[in-house]
Each structure stands twice: as C-alpha cells, then as structure tokens.
JSON list of C-alpha atoms in Angstrom, two decimals:
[
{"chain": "X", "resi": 1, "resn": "UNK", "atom": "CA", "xyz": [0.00, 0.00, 0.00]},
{"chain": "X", "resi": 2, "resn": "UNK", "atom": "CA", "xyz": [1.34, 3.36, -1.40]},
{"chain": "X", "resi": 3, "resn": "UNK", "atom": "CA", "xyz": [0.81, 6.41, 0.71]},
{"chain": "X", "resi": 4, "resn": "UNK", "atom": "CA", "xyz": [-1.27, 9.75, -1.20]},
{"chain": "X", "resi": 5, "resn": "UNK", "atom": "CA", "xyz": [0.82, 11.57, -3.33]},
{"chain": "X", "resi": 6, "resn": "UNK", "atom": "CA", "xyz": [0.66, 14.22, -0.61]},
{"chain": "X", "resi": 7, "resn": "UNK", "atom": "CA", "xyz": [2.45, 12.23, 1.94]},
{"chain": "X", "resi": 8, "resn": "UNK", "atom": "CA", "xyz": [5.31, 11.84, -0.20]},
{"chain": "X", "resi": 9, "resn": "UNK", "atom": "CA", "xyz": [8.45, 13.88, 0.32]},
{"chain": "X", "resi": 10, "resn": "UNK", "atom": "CA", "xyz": [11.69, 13.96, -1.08]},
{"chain": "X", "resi": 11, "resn": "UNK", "atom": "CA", "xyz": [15.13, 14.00, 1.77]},
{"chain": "X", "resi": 12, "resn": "UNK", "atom": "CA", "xyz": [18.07, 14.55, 0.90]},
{"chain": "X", "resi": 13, "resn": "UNK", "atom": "CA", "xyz": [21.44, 12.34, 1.96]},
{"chain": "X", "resi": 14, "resn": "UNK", "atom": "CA", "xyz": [23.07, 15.39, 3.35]},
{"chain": "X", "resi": 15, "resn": "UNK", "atom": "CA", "xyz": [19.77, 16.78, 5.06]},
{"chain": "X", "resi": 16, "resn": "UNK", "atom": "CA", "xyz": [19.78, 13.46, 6.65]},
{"chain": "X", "resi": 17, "resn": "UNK", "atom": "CA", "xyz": [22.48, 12.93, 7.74]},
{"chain": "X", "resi": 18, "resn": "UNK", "atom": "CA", "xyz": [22.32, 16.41, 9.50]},
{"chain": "X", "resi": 19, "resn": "UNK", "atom": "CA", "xyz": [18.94, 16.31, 11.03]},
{"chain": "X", "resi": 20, "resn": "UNK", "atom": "CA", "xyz": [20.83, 12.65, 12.75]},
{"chain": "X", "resi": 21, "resn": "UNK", "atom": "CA", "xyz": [23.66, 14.79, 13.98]},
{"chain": "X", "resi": 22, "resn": "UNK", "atom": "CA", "xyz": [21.53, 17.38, 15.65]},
{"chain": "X", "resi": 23, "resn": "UNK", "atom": "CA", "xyz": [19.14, 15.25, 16.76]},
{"chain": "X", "resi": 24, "resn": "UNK", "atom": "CA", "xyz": [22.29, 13.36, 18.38]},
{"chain": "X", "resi": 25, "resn": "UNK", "atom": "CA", "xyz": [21.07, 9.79, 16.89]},
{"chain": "X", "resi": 26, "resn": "UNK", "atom": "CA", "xyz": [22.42, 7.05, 17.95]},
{"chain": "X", "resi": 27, "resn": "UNK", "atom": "CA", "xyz": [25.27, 5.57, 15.43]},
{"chain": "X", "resi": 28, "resn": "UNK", "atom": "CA", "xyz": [26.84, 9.17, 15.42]},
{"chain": "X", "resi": 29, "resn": "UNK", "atom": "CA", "xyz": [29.47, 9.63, 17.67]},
{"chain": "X", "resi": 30, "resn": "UNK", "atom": "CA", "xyz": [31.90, 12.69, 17.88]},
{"chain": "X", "resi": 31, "resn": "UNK", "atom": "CA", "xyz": [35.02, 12.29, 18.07]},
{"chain": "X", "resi": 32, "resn": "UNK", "atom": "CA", "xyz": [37.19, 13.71, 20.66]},
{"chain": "X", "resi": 33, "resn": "UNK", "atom": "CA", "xyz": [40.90, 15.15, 19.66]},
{"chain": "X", "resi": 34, "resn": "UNK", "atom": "CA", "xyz": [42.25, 12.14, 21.61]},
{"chain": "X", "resi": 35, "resn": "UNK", "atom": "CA", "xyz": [40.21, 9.91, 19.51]},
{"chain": "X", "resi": 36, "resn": "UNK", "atom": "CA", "xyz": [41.65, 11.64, 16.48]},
{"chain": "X", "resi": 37, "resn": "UNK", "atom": "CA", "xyz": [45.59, 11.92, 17.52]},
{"chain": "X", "resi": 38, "resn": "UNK", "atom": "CA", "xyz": [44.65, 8.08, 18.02]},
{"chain": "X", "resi": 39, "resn": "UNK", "atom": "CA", "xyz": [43.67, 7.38, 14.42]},
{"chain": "X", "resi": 40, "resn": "UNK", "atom": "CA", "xyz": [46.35, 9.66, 13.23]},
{"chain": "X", "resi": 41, "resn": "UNK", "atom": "CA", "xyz": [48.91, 7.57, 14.76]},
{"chain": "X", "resi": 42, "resn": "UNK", "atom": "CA", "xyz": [47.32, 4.39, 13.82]},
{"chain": "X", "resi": 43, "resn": "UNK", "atom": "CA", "xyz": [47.79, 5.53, 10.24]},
{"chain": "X", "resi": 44, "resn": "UNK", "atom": "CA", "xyz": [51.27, 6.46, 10.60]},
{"chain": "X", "resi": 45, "resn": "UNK", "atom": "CA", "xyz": [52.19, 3.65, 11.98]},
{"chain": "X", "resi": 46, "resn": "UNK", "atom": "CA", "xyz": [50.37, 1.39, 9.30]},
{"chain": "X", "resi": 47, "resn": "UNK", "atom": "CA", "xyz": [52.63, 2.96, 6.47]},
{"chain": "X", "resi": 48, "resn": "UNK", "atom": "CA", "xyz": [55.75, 3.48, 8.27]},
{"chain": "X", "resi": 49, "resn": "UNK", "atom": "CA", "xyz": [55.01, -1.30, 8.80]},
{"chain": "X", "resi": 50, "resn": "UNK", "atom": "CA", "xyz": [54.21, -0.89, 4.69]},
{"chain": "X", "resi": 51, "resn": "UNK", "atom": "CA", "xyz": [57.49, 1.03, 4.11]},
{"chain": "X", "resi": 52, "resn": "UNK", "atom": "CA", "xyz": [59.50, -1.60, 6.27]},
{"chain": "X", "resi": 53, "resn": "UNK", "atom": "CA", "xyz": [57.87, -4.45, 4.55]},
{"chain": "X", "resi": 54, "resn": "UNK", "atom": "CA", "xyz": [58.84, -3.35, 1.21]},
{"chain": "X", "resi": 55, "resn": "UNK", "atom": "CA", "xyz": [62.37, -2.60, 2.03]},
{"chain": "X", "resi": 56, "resn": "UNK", "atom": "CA", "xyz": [62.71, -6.64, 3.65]},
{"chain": "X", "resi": 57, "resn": "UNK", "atom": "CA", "xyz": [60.62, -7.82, 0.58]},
{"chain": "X", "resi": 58, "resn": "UNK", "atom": "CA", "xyz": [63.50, -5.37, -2.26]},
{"chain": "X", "resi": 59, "resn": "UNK", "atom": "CA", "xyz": [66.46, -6.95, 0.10]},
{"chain": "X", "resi": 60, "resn": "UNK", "atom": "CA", "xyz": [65.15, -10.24, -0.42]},
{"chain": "X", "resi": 61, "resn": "UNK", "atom": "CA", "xyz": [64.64, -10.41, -4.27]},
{"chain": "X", "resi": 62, "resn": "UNK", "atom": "CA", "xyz": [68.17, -8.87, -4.45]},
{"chain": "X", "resi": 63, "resn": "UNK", "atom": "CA", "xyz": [69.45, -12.08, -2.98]},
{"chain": "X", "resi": 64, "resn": "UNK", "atom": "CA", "xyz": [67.81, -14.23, -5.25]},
{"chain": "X", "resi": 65, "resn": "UNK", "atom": "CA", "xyz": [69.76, -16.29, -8.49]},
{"chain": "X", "resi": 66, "resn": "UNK", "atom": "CA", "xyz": [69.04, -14.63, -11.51]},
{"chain": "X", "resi": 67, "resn": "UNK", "atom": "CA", "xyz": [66.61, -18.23, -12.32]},
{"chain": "X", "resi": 68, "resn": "UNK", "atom": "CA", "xyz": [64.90, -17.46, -9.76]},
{"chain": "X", "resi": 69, "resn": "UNK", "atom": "CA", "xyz": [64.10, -13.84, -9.71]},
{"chain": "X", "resi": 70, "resn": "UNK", "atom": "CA", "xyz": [63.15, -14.71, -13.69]},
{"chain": "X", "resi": 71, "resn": "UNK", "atom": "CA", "xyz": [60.47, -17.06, -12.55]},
{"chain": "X", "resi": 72, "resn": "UNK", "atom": "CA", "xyz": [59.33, -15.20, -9.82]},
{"chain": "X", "resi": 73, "resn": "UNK", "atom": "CA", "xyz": [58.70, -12.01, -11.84]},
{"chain": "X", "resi": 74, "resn": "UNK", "atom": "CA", "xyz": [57.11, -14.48, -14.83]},
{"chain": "X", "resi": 75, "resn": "UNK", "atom": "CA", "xyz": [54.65, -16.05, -12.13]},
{"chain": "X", "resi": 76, "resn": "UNK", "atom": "CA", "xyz": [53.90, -11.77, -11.21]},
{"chain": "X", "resi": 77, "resn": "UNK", "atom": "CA", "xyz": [53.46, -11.25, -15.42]},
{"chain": "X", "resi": 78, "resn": "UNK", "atom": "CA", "xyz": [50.99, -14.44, -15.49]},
{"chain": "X", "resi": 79, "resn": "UNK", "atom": "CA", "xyz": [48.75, -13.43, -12.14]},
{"chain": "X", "resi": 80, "resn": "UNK", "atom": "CA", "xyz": [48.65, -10.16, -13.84]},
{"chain": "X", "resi": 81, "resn": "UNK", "atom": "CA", "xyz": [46.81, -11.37, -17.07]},
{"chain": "X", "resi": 82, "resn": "UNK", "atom": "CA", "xyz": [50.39, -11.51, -19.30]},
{"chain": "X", "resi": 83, "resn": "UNK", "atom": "CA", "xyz": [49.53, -14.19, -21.63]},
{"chain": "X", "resi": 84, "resn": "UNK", "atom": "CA", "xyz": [52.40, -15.64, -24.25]},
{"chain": "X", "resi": 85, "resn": "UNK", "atom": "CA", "xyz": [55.30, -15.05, -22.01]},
{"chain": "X", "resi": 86, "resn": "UNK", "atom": "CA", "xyz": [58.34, -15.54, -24.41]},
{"chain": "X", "resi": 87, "resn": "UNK", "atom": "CA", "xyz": [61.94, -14.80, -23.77]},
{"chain": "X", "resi": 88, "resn": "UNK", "atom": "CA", "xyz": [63.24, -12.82, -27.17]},
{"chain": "X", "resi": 89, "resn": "UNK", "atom": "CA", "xyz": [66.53, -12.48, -25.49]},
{"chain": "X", "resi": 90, "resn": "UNK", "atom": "CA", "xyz": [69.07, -13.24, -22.27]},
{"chain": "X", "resi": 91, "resn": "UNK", "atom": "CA", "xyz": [71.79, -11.69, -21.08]},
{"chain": "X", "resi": 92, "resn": "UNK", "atom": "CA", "xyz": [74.22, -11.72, -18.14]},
{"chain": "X", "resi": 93, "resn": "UNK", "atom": "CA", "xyz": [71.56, -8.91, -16.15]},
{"chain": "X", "resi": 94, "resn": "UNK", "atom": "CA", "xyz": [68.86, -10.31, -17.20]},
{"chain": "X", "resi": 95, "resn": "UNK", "atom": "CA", "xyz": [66.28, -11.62, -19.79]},
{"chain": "X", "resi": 96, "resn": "UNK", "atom": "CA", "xyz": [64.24, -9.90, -22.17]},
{"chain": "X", "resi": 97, "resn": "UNK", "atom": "CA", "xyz": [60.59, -11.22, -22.32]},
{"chain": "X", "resi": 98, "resn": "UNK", "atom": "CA", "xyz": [57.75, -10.52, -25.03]},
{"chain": "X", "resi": 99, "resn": "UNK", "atom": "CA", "xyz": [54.01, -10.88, -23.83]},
{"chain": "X", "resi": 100, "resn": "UNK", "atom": "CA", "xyz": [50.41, -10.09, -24.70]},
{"chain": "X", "resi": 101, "resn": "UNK", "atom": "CA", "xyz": [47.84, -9.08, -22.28]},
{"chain": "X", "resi": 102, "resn": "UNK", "atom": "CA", "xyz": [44.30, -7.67, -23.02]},
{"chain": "X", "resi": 103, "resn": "UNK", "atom": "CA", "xyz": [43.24, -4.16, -22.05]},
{"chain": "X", "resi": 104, "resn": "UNK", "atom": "CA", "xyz": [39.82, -3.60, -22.69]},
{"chain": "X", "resi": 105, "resn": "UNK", "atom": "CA", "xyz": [39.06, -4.69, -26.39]},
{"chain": "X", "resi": 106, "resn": "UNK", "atom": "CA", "xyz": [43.06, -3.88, -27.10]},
{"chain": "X", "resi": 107, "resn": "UNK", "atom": "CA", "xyz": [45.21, -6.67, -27.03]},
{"chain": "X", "resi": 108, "resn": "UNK", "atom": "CA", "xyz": [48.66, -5.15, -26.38]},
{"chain": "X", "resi": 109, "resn": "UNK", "atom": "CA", "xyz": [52.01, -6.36, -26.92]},
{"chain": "X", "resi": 110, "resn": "UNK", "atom": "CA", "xyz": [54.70, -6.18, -24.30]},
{"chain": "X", "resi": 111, "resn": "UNK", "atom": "CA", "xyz": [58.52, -5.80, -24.30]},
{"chain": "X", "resi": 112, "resn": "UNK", "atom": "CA", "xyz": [59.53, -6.57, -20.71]},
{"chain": "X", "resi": 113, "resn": "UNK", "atom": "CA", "xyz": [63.24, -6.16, -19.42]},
{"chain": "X", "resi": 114, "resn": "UNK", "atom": "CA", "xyz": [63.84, -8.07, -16.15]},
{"chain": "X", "resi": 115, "resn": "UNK", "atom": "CA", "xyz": [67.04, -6.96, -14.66]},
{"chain": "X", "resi": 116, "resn": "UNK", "atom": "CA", "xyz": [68.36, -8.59, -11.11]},
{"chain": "X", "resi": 117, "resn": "UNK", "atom": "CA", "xyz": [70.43, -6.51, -8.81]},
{"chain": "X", "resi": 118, "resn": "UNK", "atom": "CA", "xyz": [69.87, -3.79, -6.35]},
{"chain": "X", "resi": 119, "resn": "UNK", "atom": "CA", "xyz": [71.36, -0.88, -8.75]},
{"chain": "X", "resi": 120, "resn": "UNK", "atom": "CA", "xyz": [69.38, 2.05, -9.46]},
{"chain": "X", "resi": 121, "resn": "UNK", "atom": "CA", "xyz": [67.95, 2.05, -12.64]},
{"chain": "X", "resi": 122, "resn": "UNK", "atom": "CA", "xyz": [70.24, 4.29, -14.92]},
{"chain": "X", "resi": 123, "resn": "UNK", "atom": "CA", "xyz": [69.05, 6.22, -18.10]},
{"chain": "X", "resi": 124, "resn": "UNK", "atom": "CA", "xyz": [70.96, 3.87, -20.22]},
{"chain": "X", "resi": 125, "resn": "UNK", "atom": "CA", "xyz": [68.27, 0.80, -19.35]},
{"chain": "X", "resi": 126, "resn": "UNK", "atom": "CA", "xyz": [65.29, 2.90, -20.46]},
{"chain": "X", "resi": 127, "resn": "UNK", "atom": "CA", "xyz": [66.94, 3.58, -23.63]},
{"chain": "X", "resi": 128, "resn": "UNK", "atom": "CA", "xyz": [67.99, -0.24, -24.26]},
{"chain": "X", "resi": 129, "resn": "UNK", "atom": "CA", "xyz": [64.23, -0.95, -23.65]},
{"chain": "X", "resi": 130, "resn": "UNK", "atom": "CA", "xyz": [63.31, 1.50, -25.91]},
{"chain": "X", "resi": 131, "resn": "UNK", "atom": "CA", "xyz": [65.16, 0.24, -28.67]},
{"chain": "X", "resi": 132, "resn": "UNK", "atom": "CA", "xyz": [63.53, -3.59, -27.75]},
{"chain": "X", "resi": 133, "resn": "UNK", "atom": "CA", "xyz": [60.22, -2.00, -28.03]},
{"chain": "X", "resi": 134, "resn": "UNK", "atom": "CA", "xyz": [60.67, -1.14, -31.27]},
{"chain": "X", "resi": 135, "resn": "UNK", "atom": "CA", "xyz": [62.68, -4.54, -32.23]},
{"chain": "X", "resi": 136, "resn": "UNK", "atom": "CA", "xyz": [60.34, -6.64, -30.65]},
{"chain": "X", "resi": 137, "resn": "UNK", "atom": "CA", "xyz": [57.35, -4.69, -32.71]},
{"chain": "X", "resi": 138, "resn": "UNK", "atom": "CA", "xyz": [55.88, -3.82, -28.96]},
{"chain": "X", "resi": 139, "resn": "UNK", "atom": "CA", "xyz": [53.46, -1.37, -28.03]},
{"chain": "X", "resi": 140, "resn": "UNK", "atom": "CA", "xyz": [54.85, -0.99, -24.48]},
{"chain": "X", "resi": 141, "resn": "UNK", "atom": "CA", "xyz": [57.68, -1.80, -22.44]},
{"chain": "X", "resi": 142, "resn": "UNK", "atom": "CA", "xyz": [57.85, -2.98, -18.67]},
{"chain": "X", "resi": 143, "resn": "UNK", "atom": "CA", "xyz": [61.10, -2.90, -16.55]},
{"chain": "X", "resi": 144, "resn": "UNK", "atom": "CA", "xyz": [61.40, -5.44, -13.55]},
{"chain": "X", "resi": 145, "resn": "UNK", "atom": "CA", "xyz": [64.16, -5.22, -11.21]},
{"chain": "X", "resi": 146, "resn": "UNK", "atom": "CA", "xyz": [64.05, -4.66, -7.26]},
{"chain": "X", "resi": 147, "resn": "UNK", "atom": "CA", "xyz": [66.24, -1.70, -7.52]},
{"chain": "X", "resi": 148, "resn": "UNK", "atom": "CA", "xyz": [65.18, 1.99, -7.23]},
{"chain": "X", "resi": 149, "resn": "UNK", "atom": "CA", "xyz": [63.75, 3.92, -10.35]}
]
C-alpha cells in the first residue's frame, strides 16, 4: 500500500544525515581530539610497517639467483593477465621477455626487461628498452628489477 501523493516527500542524503547529527542519533558519535591523535597515529604507523615491509621484501629479491628472480617475476606477469610469455633475449643482467595481455578490447604487446640486482635504474636501461620496443614490434615496455627507479 502506497501512501497519497501528498504524503510523499523527497530528503536529501546530506539533510539526513544532518537532522541525525543534531538530533544526536544514535550511530553518530563525535570524536574527541584524543580519539583523532589516536587514528592519526594508527595511520602512521600502518605505512611506516608498509614502508618496512617493502624494504625486507626489495632486500630479499636482491638475494635471489638470476633463475629465480626470472620465474618469480614471470609467475607476477601471469597473475597479472600476461599471456604468451616468451623470452626474445638473455643476457648476463637479465632476460628480455615478449608478452600479450588484453586491455579492454586492445590486445597489447609487451617488451619486458627483467634486470636482477639492487642498482638504481640508470638512463641507459630505459633507452635499451626503448630500442627492444621497437625490435620486438611492442606497443609498451615494462622494466622489472628490485632496484630503485
């Protein structure tokens, strides 16, 4: 049973949720500054545990065999929807991979450089991966090491 058109009326989410707060309804609680430093610190703390876990996680893939850290970062590629994982090319810092993966209705070819070692990675990589690109008739190119960009 529908009420009478007159009956009807139209609230908005933010008049709502107002009228709750002034009306002091219960599910809204205000929080006190010590309940906020509280969360603020809680946060902090959360990403400074993130940051830490990253750096243990980059020192351990540094210390992997270059076999290894290959399948490792081909069993990332294949959870990440790479399809026809190839290798076009090894060398002593690493292996050169091609790939597909589907974007949308693209398909997209890959040309993906996986370099081992905790190095930073230097202008003169990007520019060897640009030049695979373009000899491995890529669209994109993906660089995998655990060193810094």
């Amino acid at each position: 049973m529908t009420p009478p058109p007159s009956a009807i009326s139209v609230v908005l989410r933010s008049q709502r949720k107002r009228d709750r707060e002034e009306l002091g309804a219960p599910g809204v609680v205000a929080a006190t500054p010590e309940d906020l430093a509280l969360v603020h610190t809680a946060r902090t703390s959360v990403k400074d545990a993130r940051k830490a876990m990253a750096r243990v996680f980059r020192k351990k893939l540094t210390e992997l065999e270059t076999g290894t850290f290959e399948k490792a970062c081909v069993k990332l590629l294949h959870a990440n929807g790479f399809r026809e994982l190839k290798v076009a090319r090894r060398a002593k810092d690493g292996a050169l991979l091609s790939a597909r993966k589907k974007e949308g209705s693209l398909e997209l070819r890959f040309a993906i450089r996986i370099i081992r070692g905790s190095t930073q990675v230097e202008r003169r990589v990007v520019q060897d991966l640009r030049r695979d690109v373009g000899q491995l008739s890529a669209n994109l190119g993906l660089l995998l090491t655990p060193g810094e960009a």
